[in-house]
Amino acid sequence: QRVEPLKSNPHPFAFTNNLGEPETIKNFQRLHKRAVERIGLICKKSLGTTEHGHRHAYGFRARQAGLNQVEIQKAMHDMLECGCKAMVIEASSIGLKHYRLADITFDVGIFTNFSHDHIGGVEHKDMAEYLYCKSLLFGQCRHSAGNIDDEKFTEITKLAVEKPVTFGFSNKADFVASDEHLLFENGFIGVHFELSGKKKLSLDVNIPGKFNVYNALAAISAVSFFDIPDKAIVEGLHKA
């Protein structure tokens, strides 16, 4: 679990140890693997025992059970017939590669970040393929939004039907975050930040970490295409 560093000792690392000190991702993965093996398990993505492997394990098991593209789309159709008004899904690059999302038009597509992941085995052969497959989503979206702070933003969103709404800490973004800091008061642990640009809000997110500011910005950008009141955004992020 990430622990925010002291304000007197800021650093850019995504991972910290339980003292809030910098931790490299390789050392974090090594410690995680050791902890998993200590309780008699195998650290493997398909088993759901890697750092965020539970979501991959679900997909692998669904595939092994015979769930295919047609059944996925039929399930979404049945949700609509049953009165479902909105659905949020993780449109994975692997799903796009294998056409599991073919012929689906999304109201909004969101790009959060691009990093060295999902390479080898049953996934992508290299980073170029990974980037290309990830970019396919935006050709299937009426609207789109993306993290302008990520260096791959332009390449990922090049197929967007219309100019993407942008978010980030950059002053060039449509939704700009600033004054991000850890909150720990009255039993509330989270992160605070100020929002400017297309909206001006003071926000508290119920999960700490700068990466959760980006997640909050992504959510705000997504709902900006709909008639969602600011009060609902503020309260929703506070309870996230």
PDB file of N, CA, C and O in Angstrom, residues 200-230:
ATOM      1  N   LYS A 200     -14.311  25.018 -11.644  1.00  0.00           N
ATOM      2  CA  LYS A 200     -13.533  25.450 -10.481  1.00  0.00           C
ATOM      3  C   LYS A 200     -14.163  24.826  -9.241  1.00  0.00           C
ATOM      4  O   LYS A 200     -15.255  25.200  -8.826  1.00  0.00           O
ATOM      5  N   LEU A 201     -13.455  23.827  -8.691  1.00  0.00           N
ATOM      6  CA  LEU A 201     -13.962  23.097  -7.538  1.00  0.00           C
ATOM      7  C   LEU A 201     -12.821  22.817  -6.571  1.00  0.00           C
ATOM      8  O   LEU A 201     -11.658  22.725  -6.966  1.00  0.00           O
ATOM      9  N   SER A 202     -13.170  22.674  -5.297  1.00  0.00           N
ATOM     10  CA  SER A 202     -12.214  22.242  -4.276  1.00  0.00           C
ATOM     11  C   SER A 202     -12.616  20.827  -3.889  1.00  0.00           C
ATOM     12  O   SER A 202     -13.733  20.601  -3.415  1.00  0.00           O
ATOM     13  N   LEU A 203     -11.724  19.857  -4.095  1.00  0.00           N
ATOM     14  CA  LEU A 203     -12.124  18.450  -4.030  1.00  0.00           C
ATOM     15  C   LEU A 203     -11.295  17.627  -3.058  1.00  0.00           C
ATOM     16  O   LEU A 203     -10.079  17.813  -2.945  1.00  0.00           O
ATOM     17  N   ASP A 204     -11.971  16.714  -2.374  1.00  0.00           N
ATOM     18  CA  ASP A 204     -11.327  15.723  -1.519  1.00  0.00           C
ATOM     19  C   ASP A 204     -11.705  14.341  -2.050  1.00  0.00           C
ATOM     20  O   ASP A 204     -12.890  14.045  -2.222  1.00  0.00           O
ATOM     21  N   VAL A 205     -10.697  13.520  -2.298  1.00  0.00           N
ATOM     22  CA  VAL A 205     -10.928  12.162  -2.795  1.00  0.00           C
ATOM     23  C   VAL A 205     -10.617  11.177  -1.675  1.00  0.00           C
ATOM     24  O   VAL A 205      -9.588  11.290  -1.014  1.00  0.00           O
ATOM     25  N   ASN A 206     -11.496  10.212  -1.489  1.00  0.00           N
ATOM     26  CA  ASN A 206     -11.414   9.309  -0.342  1.00  0.00           C
ATOM     27  C   ASN A 206     -10.365   8.203  -0.498  1.00  0.00           C
ATOM     28  O   ASN A 206     -10.456   7.177   0.145  1.00  0.00           O
ATOM     29  N   ILE A 207      -9.386   8.404  -1.393  1.00  0.00           N
ATOM     30  CA  ILE A 207      -8.284   7.456  -1.576  1.00  0.00           C
ATOM     31  C   ILE A 207      -7.026   8.295  -1.787  1.00  0.00           C
ATOM     32  O   ILE A 207      -7.008   9.145  -2.666  1.00  0.00           O
ATOM     33  N   PRO A 208      -5.973   8.091  -0.986  1.00  0.00           N
ATOM     34  CA  PRO A 208      -4.779   8.932  -1.122  1.00  0.00           C
ATOM     35  C   PRO A 208      -3.947   8.601  -2.351  1.00  0.00           C
ATOM     36  O   PRO A 208      -4.122   7.558  -2.973  1.00  0.00           O
ATOM     37  N   GLY A 209      -3.035   9.498  -2.683  1.00  0.00           N
ATOM     38  CA  GLY A 209      -2.114   9.267  -3.790  1.00  0.00           C
ATOM     39  C   GLY A 209      -2.368  10.186  -4.966  1.00  0.00           C
ATOM     40  O   GLY A 209      -3.513  10.435  -5.341  1.00  0.00           O
ATOM     41  N   LYS A 210      -1.279  10.688  -5.557  1.00  0.00           N
ATOM     42  CA  LYS A 210      -1.395  11.586  -6.705  1.00  0.00           C
ATOM     43  C   LYS A 210      -2.079  10.903  -7.876  1.00  0.00           C
ATOM     44  O   LYS A 210      -2.823  11.536  -8.632  1.00  0.00           O
ATOM     45  N   PHE A 211      -1.838   9.590  -8.035  1.00  0.00           N
ATOM     46  CA  PHE A 211      -2.466   8.867  -9.143  1.00  0.00           C
ATOM     47  C   PHE A 211      -3.986   8.891  -9.024  1.00  0.00           C
ATOM     48  O   PHE A 211      -4.691   8.795 -10.032  1.00  0.00           O
ATOM     49  N   ASN A 212      -4.500   9.026  -7.806  1.00  0.00           N
ATOM     50  CA  ASN A 212      -5.949   9.111  -7.632  1.00  0.00           C
ATOM     51  C   ASN A 212      -6.484  10.502  -7.946  1.00  0.00           C
ATOM     52  O   ASN A 212      -7.685  10.656  -8.192  1.00  0.00           O
ATOM     53  N   VAL A 213      -5.613  11.504  -7.959  1.00  0.00           N
ATOM     54  CA  VAL A 213      -6.008  12.810  -8.499  1.00  0.00           C
ATOM     55  C   VAL A 213      -6.253  12.653  -9.996  1.00  0.00           C
ATOM     56  O   VAL A 213      -7.250  13.139 -10.529  1.00  0.00           O
ATOM     57  N   TYR A 214      -5.353  11.925 -10.664  1.00  0.00           N
ATOM     58  CA  TYR A 214      -5.548  11.664 -12.099  1.00  0.00           C
ATOM     59  C   TYR A 214      -6.827  10.869 -12.346  1.00  0.00           C
ATOM     60  O   TYR A 214      -7.569  11.140 -13.290  1.00  0.00           O
ATOM     61  N   ASN A 215      -7.098   9.875 -11.503  1.00  0.00           N
ATOM     62  CA  ASN A 215      -8.332   9.101 -11.656  1.00  0.00           C
ATOM     63  C   ASN A 215      -9.559   9.988 -11.476  1.00  0.00           C
ATOM     64  O   ASN A 215     -10.555   9.851 -12.203  1.00  0.00           O
ATOM     65  N   ALA A 216      -9.492  10.887 -10.496  1.00  0.00           N
ATOM     66  CA  ALA A 216     -10.607  11.811 -10.267  1.00  0.00           C
ATOM     67  C   ALA A 216     -10.783  12.745 -11.464  1.00  0.00           C
ATOM     68  O   ALA A 216     -11.913  13.014 -11.898  1.00  0.00           O
ATOM     69  N   LEU A 217      -9.674  13.237 -12.005  1.00  0.00           N
ATOM     70  CA  LEU A 217      -9.746  14.099 -13.186  1.00  0.00           C
ATOM     71  C   LEU A 217     -10.361  13.365 -14.374  1.00  0.00           C
ATOM     72  O   LEU A 217     -11.146  13.941 -15.137  1.00  0.00           O
ATOM     73  N   ALA A 218     -10.021  12.079 -14.511  1.00  0.00           N
ATOM     74  CA  ALA A 218     -10.593  11.271 -15.595  1.00  0.00           C
ATOM     75  C   ALA A 218     -12.108  11.164 -15.438  1.00  0.00           C
ATOM     76  O   ALA A 218     -12.859  11.304 -16.410  1.00  0.00           O
ATOM     77  N   ALA A 219     -12.552  10.924 -14.202  1.00  0.00           N
ATOM     78  CA  ALA A 219     -13.993  10.807 -13.936  1.00  0.00           C
ATOM     79  C   ALA A 219     -14.707  12.133 -14.201  1.00  0.00           C
ATOM     80  O   ALA A 219     -15.794  12.167 -14.805  1.00  0.00           O
ATOM     81  N   ILE A 220     -14.107  13.225 -13.765  1.00  0.00           N
ATOM     82  CA  ILE A 220     -14.696  14.554 -13.982  1.00  0.00           C
ATOM     83  C   ILE A 220     -14.804  14.851 -15.475  1.00  0.00           C
ATOM     84  O   ILE A 220     -15.821  15.364 -15.954  1.00  0.00           O
ATOM     85  N   SER A 221     -13.745  14.507 -16.217  1.00  0.00           N
ATOM     86  CA  SER A 221     -13.750  14.731 -17.665  1.00  0.00           C
ATOM     87  C   SER A 221     -14.833  13.891 -18.346  1.00  0.00           C
ATOM     88  O   SER A 221     -15.517  14.366 -19.256  1.00  0.00           O
ATOM     89  N   ALA A 222     -14.995  12.649 -17.885  1.00  0.00           N
ATOM     90  CA  ALA A 222     -15.998  11.754 -18.480  1.00  0.00           C
ATOM     91  C   ALA A 222     -17.403  12.303 -18.307  1.00  0.00           C
ATOM     92  O   ALA A 222     -18.200  12.314 -19.250  1.00  0.00           O
ATOM     93  N   VAL A 223     -17.729  12.765 -17.106  1.00  0.00           N
ATOM     94  CA  VAL A 223     -19.101  13.236 -16.854  1.00  0.00           C
ATOM     95  C   VAL A 223     -19.328  14.646 -17.374  1.00  0.00           C
ATOM     96  O   VAL A 223     -20.463  15.123 -17.377  1.00  0.00           O
ATOM     97  N   SER A 224     -18.263  15.318 -17.845  1.00  0.00           N
ATOM     98  CA  SER A 224     -18.434  16.677 -18.366  1.00  0.00           C
ATOM     99  C   SER A 224     -19.275  16.693 -19.635  1.00  0.00           C
ATOM    100  O   SER A 224     -19.777  17.741 -20.036  1.00  0.00           O
ATOM    101  N   PHE A 225     -19.440  15.543 -20.269  1.00  0.00           N
ATOM    102  CA  PHE A 225     -20.245  15.453 -21.479  1.00  0.00           C
ATOM    103  C   PHE A 225     -21.729  15.250 -21.170  1.00  0.00           C
ATOM    104  O   PHE A 225     -22.550  15.185 -22.081  1.00  0.00           O
ATOM    105  N   PHE A 226     -22.058  15.126 -19.889  1.00  0.00           N
ATOM    106  CA  PHE A 226     -23.435  14.872 -19.479  1.00  0.00           C
ATOM    107  C   PHE A 226     -23.881  15.941 -18.482  1.00  0.00           C
ATOM    108  O   PHE A 226     -23.077  16.726 -17.984  1.00  0.00           O
ATOM    109  N   ASP A 227     -25.136  15.937 -18.182  1.00  0.00           N
ATOM    110  CA  ASP A 227     -25.705  16.951 -17.283  1.00  0.00           C
ATOM    111  C   ASP A 227     -25.575  16.483 -15.832  1.00  0.00           C
ATOM    112  O   ASP A 227     -26.547  16.097 -15.189  1.00  0.00           O
ATOM    113  N   ILE A 228     -24.352  16.503 -15.322  1.00  0.00           N
ATOM    114  CA  ILE A 228     -24.076  16.071 -13.953  1.00  0.00           C
ATOM    115  C   ILE A 228     -23.744  17.298 -13.107  1.00  0.00           C
ATOM    116  O   ILE A 228     -22.782  18.019 -13.409  1.00  0.00           O
ATOM    117  N   PRO A 229     -24.496  17.569 -12.065  1.00  0.00           N
ATOM    118  CA  PRO A 229     -24.240  18.765 -11.243  1.00  0.00           C
ATOM    119  C   PRO A 229     -22.928  18.673 -10.472  1.00  0.00           C
ATOM    120  O   PRO A 229     -22.477  17.579 -10.110  1.00  0.00           O
ATOM    121  N   ASP A 230     -22.322  19.818 -10.215  1.00  0.00           N
ATOM    122  CA  ASP A 230     -21.062  19.870  -9.474  1.00  0.00           C
ATOM    123  C   ASP A 230     -21.187  19.238  -8.087  1.00  0.00           C
ATOM    124  O   ASP A 230     -20.251  18.597  -7.601  1.00  0.00           O
TER     125      ASP A 230
END
